[in-house]
CSV table of C-alpha atoms in Angstrom, one decimal:
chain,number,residue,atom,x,y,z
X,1,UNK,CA,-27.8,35.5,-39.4
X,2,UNK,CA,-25.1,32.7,-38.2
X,3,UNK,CA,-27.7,30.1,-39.2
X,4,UNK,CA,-28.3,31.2,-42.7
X,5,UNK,CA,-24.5,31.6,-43.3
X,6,UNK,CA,-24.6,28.3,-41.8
X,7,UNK,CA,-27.5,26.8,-43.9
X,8,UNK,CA,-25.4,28.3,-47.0
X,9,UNK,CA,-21.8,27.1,-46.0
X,10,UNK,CA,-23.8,23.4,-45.4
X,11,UNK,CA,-22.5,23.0,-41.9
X,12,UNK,CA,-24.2,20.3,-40.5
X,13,UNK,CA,-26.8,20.8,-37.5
X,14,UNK,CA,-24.6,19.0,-34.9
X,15,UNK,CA,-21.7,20.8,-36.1
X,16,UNK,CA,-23.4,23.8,-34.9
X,17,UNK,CA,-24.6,22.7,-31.9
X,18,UNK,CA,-21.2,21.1,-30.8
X,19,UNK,CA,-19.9,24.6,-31.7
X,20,UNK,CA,-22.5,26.5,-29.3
X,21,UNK,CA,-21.7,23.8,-26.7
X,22,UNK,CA,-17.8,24.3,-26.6
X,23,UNK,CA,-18.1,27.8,-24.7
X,24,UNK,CA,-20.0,25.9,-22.4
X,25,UNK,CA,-17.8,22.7,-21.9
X,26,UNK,CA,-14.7,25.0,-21.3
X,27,UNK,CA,-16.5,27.0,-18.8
X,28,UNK,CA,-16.9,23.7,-16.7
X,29,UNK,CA,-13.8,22.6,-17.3
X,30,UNK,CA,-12.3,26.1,-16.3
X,31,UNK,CA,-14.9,25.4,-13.0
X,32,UNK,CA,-13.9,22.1,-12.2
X,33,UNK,CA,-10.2,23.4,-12.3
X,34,UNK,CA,-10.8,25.8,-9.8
X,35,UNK,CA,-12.5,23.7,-7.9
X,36,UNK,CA,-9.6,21.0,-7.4
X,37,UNK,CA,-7.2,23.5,-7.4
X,38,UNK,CA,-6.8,24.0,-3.7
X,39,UNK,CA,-6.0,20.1,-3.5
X,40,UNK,CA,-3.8,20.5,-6.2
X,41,UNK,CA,-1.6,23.0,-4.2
X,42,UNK,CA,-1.7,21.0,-0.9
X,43,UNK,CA,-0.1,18.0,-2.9
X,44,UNK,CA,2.2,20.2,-4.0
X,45,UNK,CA,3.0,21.5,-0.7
X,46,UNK,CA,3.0,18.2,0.9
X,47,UNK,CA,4.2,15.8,-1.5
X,48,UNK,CA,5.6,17.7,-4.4
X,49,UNK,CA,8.1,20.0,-3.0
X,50,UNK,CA,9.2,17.4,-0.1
X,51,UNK,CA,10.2,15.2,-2.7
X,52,UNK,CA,12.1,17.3,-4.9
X,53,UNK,CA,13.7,19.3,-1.3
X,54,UNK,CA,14.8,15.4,-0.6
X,55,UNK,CA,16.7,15.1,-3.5
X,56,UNK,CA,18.8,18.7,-3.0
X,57,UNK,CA,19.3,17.1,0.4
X,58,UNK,CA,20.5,14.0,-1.1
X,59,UNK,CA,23.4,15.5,-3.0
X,60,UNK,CA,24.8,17.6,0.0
X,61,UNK,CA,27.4,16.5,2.5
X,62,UNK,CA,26.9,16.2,6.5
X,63,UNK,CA,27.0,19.3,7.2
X,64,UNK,CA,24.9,20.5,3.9
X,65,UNK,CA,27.4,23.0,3.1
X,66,UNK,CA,28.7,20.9,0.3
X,67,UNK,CA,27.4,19.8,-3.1
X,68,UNK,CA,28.6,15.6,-3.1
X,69,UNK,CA,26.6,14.2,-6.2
X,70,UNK,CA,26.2,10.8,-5.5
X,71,UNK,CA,28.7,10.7,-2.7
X,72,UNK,CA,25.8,9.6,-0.5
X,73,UNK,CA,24.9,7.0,-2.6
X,74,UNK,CA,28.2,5.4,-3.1
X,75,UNK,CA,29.0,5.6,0.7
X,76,UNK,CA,26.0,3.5,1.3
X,77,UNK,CA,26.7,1.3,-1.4
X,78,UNK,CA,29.9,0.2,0.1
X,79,UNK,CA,28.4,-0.6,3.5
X,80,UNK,CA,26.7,-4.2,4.3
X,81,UNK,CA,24.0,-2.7,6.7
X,82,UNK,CA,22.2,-0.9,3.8
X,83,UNK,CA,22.2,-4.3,1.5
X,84,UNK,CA,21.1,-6.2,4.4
X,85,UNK,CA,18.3,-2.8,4.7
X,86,UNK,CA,17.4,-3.4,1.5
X,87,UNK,CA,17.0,-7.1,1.8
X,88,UNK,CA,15.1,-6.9,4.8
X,89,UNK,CA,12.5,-3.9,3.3
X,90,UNK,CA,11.6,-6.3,0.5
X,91,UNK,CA,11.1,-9.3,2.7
X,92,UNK,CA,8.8,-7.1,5.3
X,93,UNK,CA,7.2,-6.0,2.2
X,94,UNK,CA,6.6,-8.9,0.2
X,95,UNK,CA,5.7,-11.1,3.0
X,96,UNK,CA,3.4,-8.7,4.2
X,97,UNK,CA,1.7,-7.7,1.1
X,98,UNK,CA,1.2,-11.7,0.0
X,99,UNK,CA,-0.1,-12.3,3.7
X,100,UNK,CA,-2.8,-9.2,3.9
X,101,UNK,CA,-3.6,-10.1,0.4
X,102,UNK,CA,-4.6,-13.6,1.1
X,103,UNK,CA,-6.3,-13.0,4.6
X,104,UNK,CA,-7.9,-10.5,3.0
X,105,UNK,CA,-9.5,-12.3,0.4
X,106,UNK,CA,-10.8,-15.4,2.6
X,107,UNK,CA,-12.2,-12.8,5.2
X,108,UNK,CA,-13.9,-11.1,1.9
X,109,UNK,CA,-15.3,-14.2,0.9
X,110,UNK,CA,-16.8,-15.3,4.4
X,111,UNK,CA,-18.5,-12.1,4.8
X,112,UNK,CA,-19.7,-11.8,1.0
X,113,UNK,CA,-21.7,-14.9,2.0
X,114,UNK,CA,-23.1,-14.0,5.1
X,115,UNK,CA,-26.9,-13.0,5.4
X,116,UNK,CA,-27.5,-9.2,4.4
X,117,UNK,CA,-28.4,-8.6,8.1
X,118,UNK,CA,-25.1,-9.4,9.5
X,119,UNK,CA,-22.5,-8.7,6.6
X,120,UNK,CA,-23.1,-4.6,8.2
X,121,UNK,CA,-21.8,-5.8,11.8
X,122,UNK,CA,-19.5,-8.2,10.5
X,123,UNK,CA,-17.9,-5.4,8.4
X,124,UNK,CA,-18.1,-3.2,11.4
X,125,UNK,CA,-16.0,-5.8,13.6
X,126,UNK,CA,-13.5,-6.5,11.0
X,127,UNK,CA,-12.1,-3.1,10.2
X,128,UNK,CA,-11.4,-2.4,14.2
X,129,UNK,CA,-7.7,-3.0,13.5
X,130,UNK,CA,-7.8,-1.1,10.9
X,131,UNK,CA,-9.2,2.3,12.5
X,132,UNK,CA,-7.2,2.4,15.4
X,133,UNK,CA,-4.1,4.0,15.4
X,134,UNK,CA,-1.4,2.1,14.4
X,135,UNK,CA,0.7,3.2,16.9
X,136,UNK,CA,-1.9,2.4,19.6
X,137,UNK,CA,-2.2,-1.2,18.5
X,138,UNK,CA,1.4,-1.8,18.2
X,139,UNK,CA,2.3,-0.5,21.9
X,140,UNK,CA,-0.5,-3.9,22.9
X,141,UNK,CA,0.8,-6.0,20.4
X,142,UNK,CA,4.4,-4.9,22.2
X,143,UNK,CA,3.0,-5.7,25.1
X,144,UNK,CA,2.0,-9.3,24.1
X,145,UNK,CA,5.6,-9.8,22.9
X,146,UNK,CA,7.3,-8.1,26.1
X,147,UNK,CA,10.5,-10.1,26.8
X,148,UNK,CA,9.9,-10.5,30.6
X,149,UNK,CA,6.0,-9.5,30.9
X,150,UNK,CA,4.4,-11.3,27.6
X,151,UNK,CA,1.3,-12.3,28.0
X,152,UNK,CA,1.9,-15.1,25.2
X,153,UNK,CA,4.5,-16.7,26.8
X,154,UNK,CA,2.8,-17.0,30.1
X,155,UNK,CA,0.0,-18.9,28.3
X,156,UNK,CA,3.0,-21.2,26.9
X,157,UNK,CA,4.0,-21.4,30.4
X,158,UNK,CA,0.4,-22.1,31.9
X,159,UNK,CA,0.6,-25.2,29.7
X,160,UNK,CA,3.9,-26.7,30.0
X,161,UNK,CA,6.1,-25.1,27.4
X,162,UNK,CA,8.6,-22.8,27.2
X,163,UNK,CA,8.5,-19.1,26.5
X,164,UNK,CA,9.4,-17.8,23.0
X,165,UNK,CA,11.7,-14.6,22.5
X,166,UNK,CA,9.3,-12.9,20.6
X,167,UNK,CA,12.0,-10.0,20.0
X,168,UNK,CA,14.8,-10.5,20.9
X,169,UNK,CA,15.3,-13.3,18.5
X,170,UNK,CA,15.9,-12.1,14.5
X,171,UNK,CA,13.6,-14.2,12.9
X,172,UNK,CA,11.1,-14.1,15.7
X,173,UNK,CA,11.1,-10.4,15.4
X,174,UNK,CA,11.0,-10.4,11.4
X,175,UNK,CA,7.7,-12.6,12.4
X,176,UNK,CA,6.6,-10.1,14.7
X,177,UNK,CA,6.7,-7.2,13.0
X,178,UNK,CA,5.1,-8.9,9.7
X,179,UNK,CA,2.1,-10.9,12.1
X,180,UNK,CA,1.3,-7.4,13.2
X,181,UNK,CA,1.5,-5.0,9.7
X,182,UNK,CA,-0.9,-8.3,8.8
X,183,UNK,CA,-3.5,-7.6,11.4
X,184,UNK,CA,-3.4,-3.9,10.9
X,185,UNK,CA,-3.5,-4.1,6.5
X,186,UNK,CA,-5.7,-7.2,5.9
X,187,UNK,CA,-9.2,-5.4,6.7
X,188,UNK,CA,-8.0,-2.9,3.8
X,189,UNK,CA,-8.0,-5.5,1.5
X,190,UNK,CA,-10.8,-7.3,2.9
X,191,UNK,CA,-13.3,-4.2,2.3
X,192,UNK,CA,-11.6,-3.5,-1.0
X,193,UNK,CA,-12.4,-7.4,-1.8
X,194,UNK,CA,-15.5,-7.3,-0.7
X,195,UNK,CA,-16.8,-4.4,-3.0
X,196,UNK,CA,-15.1,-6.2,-5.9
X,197,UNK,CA,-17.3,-9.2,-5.4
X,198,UNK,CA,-20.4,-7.5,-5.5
X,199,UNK,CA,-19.7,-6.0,-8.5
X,200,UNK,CA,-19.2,-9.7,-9.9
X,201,UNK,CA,-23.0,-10.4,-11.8
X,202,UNK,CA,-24.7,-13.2,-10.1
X,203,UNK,CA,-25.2,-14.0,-13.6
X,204,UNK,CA,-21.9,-15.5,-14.1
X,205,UNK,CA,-21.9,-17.8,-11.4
X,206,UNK,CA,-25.3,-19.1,-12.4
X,207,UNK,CA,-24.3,-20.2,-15.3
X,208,UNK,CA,-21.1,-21.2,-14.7
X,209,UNK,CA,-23.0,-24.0,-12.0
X,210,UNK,CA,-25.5,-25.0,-14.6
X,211,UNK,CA,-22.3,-25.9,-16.8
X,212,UNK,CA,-21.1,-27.8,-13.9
X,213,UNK,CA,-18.5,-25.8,-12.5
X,214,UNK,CA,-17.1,-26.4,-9.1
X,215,UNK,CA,-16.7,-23.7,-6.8
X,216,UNK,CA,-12.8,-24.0,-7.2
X,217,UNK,CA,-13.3,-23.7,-11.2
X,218,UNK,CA,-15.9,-20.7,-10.7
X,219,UNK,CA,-13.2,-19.0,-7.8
X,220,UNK,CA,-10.4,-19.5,-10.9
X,221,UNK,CA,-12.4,-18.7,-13.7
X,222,UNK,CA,-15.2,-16.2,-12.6
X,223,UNK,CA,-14.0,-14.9,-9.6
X,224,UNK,CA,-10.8,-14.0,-10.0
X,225,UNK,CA,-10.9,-12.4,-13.6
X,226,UNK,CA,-13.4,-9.7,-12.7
X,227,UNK,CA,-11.2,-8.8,-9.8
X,228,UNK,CA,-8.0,-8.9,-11.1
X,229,UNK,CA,-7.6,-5.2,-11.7
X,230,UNK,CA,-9.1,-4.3,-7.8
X,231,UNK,CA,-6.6,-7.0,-6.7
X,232,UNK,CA,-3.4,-5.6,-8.8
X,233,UNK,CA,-4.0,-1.4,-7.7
X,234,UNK,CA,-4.6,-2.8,-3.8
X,235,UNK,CA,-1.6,-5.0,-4.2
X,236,UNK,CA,0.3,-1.8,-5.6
X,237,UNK,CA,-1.2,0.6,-3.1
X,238,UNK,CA,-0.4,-1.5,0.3
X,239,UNK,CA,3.1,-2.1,-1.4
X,240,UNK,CA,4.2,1.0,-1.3
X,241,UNK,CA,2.5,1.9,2.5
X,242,UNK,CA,3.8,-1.1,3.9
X,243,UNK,CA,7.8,0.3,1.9
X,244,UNK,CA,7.0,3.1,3.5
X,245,UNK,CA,5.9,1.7,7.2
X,246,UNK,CA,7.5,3.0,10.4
X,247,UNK,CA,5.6,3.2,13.4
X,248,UNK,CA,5.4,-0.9,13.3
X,249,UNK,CA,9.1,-1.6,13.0
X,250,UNK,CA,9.9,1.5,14.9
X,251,UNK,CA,7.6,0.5,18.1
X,252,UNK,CA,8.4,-3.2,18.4
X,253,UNK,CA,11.9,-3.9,17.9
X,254,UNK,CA,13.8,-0.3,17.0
X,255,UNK,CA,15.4,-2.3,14.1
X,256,UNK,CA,16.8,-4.5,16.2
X,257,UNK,CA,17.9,-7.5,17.3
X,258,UNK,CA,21.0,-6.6,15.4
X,259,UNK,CA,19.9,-4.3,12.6
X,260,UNK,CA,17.9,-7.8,11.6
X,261,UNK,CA,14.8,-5.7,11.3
X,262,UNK,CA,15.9,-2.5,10.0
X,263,UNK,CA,13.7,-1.2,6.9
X,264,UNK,CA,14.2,2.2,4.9
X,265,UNK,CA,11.7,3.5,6.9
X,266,UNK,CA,13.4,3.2,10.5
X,267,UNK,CA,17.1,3.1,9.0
X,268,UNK,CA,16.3,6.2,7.5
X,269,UNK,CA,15.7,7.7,10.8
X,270,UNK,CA,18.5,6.1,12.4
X,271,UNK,CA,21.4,7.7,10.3
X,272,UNK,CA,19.4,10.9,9.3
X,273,UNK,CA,17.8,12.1,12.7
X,274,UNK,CA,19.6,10.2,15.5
X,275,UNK,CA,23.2,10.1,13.6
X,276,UNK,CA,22.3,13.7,12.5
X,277,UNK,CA,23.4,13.5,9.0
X,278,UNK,CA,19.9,14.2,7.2
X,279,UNK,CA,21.7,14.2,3.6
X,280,UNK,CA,22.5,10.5,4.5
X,281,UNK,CA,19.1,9.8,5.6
X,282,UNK,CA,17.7,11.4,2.5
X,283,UNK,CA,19.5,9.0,0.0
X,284,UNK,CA,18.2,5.9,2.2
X,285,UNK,CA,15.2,7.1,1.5
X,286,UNK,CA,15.1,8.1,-2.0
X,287,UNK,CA,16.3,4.5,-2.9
X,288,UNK,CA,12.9,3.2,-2.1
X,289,UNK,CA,11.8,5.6,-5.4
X,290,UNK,CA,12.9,3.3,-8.5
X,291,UNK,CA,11.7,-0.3,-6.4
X,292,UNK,CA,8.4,1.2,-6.4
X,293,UNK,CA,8.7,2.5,-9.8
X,294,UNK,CA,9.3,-0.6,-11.2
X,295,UNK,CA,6.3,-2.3,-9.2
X,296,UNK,CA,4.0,0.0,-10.1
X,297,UNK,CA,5.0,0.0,-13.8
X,298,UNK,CA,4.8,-3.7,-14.4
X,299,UNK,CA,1.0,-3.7,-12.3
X,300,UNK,CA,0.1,-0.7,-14.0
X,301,UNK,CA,0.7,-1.8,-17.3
X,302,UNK,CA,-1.0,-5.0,-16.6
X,303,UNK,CA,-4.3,-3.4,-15.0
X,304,UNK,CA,-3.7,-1.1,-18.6
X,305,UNK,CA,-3.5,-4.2,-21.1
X,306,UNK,CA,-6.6,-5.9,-19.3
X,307,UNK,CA,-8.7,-2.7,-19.7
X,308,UNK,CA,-7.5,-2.3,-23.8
X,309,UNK,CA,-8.6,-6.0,-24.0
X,310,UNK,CA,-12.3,-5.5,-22.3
């Protein structure tokens, strides 16, 4: 009966199949809710209401008996330690990111052109300082740098030199603490590299030699543009990890010499759990929110304006 109303109201054929089809489509959809659902509420629980719980925090005095505002805010405006936090949390970061990004690349490059047989083992060996717990590898790496037992500067020693002050020195620390977030982030990018180049169609490269290409003009011109968006969402993605690192900084110097090391992270923890004023230490924390905002708006939007012009 619905097809001869059908056949008399001209609907067209697909127009009745997409309308059998619809029941059907929502009943997945209504499925595949269900489904994520669970993960939906743990984010929620873990992420969602944090954050916002943060905020309330944020806008209460010491004690939290008190709604302040912003007084949090402006109190840490006025005070030279938090700029110089700042400062320093987008120095660690930057370096850091620029650093793990480039090793990364090189490392993704060696192994991309390794035989088949040994890019498996070479992957393997690679991600080690990756897997292990960071704070596991930072206690070695602390022992390494140890003012009176460093295993680095009795090398120097063994040859003639004198030791360095691998932490008690600010800008030896700053180098510290950035050498090591280095060794434990660049296998990331080096197996996130790696899967971008063999998505790359050998195709490209061939005839990109039979124009005559070098291999820097195929790296600029080949290379580079079909990884450009893997590149940008792992730059943004170890951006705001390495913002948010603690264990590092935390394990090696404590923020110190000085303060000279102190990132949100760490001076978060500082003035909200050992200073006991977790309102305080809420509003150091938030203020990483709109930097990372604003880096992952202009990346985004890039990575978006690529994929509308592909």
């Amino acid at each position: 009966m619905a097809d001869a109303v059908a056949r008399d109201l001209r609907i067209p054929a697909t127009t009745r199949r997409m309308g059998g089809r619809r029941p059907l489509i929502n009943r997945k959809s209504m499925v595949a809710f269900f489904f994520a659902l669970p993960l939906i509420l743990i984010v929620a629980c873990l992420v969602v209401y944090p954050a916002l719980y943060s905020m309330h925090l944020a806008t209460l005095n010491k004690s939290m008996t008190k709604f302040v505002g912003f007084g949090n805010f402006e109190f840490l405006f006025r005070r030279s330690t938090f700029w110089m936090v700042v400062e320093q949390s987008l120095l660690f970061a930057v370096t850091a990111v620029i650093f793990k990004a480039v090793v990364g690349f090189i490392v993704a490059h060696f192994v991309h052109n390794l035989p088949a047989k040994g890019q498996r083992k070479w992957r393997g060996m690679l991600m080690v300082s990756w897997v292990i717990p960071t704070a596991m590898s930072t206690v070695t790496w602390f022992w390494l740098f140890d003012p009176d037992y460093s295993a680095l500067n009795y090398l120097l020693k063994a040859v003639g030199l004198t030791g360095i002050p691998w932490l008690s020195s600010p800008n030896w620390a700053r180098f510290c603490v950035i050498l090591v977030n280095v060794w434990y982030g660049a296998p990331f990018f080096m197996i996130m590299y790696l899967a971008a180049l063999k998505s790359v169609p050998e195709q490209l490269y061939e005839a990109a030699a039979i124009d005559g290409a070098s291999w820097w003009q195929r790296l600029w011109y080949v290379t580079l543009p079909m990884m450009r968006n893997i590149i940008s969402i792992t730059v943004l993605f170890s951006l705001i990890v390495t913002f948010a690192n603690f264990d590092i900084v935390r394990i090696l110097t404590s923020g110190g010499p000085l303060d000279q090391t102190q990132i949100f992270a760490t001076y978060a923890f500082r003035v909200g759990i050992e200073s006991n004023d977790i309102p305080l230490g809420a509003s150091v924390s938030l203020f990483m929110v709109p930097i990372l905002a604003v880096a992952a708006i202009f990346i985004l939007r890039d990575v978006n304006k690529r994929g509308n012009e592909s």
